[in-house]
Short mmCIF file of C-alpha atoms in Angstrom, two decimals:
data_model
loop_
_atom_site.label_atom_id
_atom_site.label_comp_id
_atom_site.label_asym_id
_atom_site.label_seq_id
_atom_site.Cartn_x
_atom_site.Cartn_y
_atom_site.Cartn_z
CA UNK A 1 115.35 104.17 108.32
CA UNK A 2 113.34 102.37 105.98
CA UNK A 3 109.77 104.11 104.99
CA UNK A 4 106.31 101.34 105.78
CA UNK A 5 103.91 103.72 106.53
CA UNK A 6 100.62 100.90 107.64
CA UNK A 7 100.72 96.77 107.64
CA UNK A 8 97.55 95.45 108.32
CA UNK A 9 95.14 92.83 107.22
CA UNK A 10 92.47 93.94 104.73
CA UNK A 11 89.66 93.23 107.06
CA UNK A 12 91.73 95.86 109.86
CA UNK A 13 92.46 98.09 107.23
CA UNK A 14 88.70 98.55 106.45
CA UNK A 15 88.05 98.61 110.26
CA UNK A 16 90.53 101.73 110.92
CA UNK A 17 89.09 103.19 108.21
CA UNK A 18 85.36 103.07 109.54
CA UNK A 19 87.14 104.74 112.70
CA UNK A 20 88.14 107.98 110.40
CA UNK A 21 91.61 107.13 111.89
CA UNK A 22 93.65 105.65 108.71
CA UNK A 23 94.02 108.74 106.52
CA UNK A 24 95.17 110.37 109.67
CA UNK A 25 97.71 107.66 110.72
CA UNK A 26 99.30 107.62 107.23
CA UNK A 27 99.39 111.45 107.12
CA UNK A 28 101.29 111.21 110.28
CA UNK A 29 103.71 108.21 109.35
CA UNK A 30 104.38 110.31 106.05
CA UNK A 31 105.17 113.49 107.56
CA UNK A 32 107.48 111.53 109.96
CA UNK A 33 109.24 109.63 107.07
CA UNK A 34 109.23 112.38 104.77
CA UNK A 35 109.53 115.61 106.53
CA UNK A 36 106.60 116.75 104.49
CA UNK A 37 102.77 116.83 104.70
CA UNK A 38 101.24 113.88 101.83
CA UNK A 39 99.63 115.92 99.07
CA UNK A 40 95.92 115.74 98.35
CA UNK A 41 96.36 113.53 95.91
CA UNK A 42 98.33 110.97 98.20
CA UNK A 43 95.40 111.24 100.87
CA UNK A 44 92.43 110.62 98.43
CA UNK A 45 94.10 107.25 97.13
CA UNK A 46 94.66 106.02 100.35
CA UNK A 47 90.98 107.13 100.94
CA UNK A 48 89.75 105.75 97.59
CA UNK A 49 91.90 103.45 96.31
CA UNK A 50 93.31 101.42 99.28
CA UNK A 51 90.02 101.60 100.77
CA UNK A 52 88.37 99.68 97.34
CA UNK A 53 91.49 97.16 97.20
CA UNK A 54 90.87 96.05 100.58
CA UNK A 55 87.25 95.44 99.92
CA UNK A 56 87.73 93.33 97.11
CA UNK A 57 90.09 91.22 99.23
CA UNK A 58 87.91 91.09 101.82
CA UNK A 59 84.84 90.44 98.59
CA UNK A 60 87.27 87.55 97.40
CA UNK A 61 87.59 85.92 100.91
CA UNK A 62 91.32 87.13 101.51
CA UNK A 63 90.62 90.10 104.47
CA UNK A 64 93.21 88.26 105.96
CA UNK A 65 95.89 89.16 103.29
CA UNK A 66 98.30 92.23 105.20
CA UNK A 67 98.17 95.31 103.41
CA UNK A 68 102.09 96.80 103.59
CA UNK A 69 101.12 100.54 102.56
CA UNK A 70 103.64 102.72 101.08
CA UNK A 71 107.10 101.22 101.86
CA UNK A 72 110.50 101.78 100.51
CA UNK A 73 111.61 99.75 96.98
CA UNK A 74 115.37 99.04 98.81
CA UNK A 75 116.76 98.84 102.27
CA UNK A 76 119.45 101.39 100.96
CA UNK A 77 118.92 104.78 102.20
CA UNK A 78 118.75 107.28 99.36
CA UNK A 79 120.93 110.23 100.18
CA UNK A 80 118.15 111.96 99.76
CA UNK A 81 114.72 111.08 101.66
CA UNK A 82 112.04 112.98 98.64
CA UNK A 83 114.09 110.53 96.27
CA UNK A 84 112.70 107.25 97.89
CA UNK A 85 110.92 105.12 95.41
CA UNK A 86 107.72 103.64 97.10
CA UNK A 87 105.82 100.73 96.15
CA UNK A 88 102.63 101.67 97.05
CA UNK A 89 100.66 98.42 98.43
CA UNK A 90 102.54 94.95 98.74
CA UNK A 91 99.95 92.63 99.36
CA UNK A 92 101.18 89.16 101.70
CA UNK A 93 99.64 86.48 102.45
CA UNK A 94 99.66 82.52 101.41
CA UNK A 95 98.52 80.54 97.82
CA UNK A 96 95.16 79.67 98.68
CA UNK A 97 96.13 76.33 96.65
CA UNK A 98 99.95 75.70 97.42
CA UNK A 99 99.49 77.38 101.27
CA UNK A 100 103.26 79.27 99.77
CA UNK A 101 103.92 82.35 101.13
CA UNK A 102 102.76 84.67 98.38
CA UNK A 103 103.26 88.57 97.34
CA UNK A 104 101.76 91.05 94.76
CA UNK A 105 103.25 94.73 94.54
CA UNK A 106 100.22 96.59 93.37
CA UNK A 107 100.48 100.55 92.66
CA UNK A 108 96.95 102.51 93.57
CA UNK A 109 95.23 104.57 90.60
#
């Protein structure tokens, strides 16, 4: 099974978040994906960092870009599930010029 832990616009990112319920949803997906709990340091990006990117989306007049939060590089299954490489946030949405579907893999700091 492929690993997309949260895809949601910007604007219902920052919603859930308000709602103290998106740290807890991705803590859950990533314990169910990973077997695992997500480190401290995994939890305070998603608190921090995904938090900020969605408000300058949302400060740039794209909250209605989906946020695709920590999901699997390939479809292949690694043979083993701690060896999955993650792209942290793909950003998807359309040119605001060309109306094209467009993407952006960003990785959180």
């Amino acid at each position: 099974m492929s690993m997309l832990l949260l895809r949601l616009s910007a604007q219902d990112l920052l919603t859930l978040n308000s709602r103290r319920r998106m740290v807890p949803h991705l803590a859950a997906r990533w314990r169910q994906f990973r077997g695992t709990d997500a480190s401290l340091s995994e939890r305070t990006a998603w608190a921090e960092s995904l938090v900020e990117l969605a408000k300058d989306l949302i400060a740039a007049g794209r909250g209605n870009v989906e946020m695709i939060v920590e999901c699997g590089a390939t479809v292949d299954e690694p043979e083993n599930p701690s060896d999955q490489r993650l792209i942290d946030v793909v950003l998807a949405g359309h040119h605001p010029e060309t109306h094209r579907p467009s993407f952006q893999l960003v990785e959180l700091k």
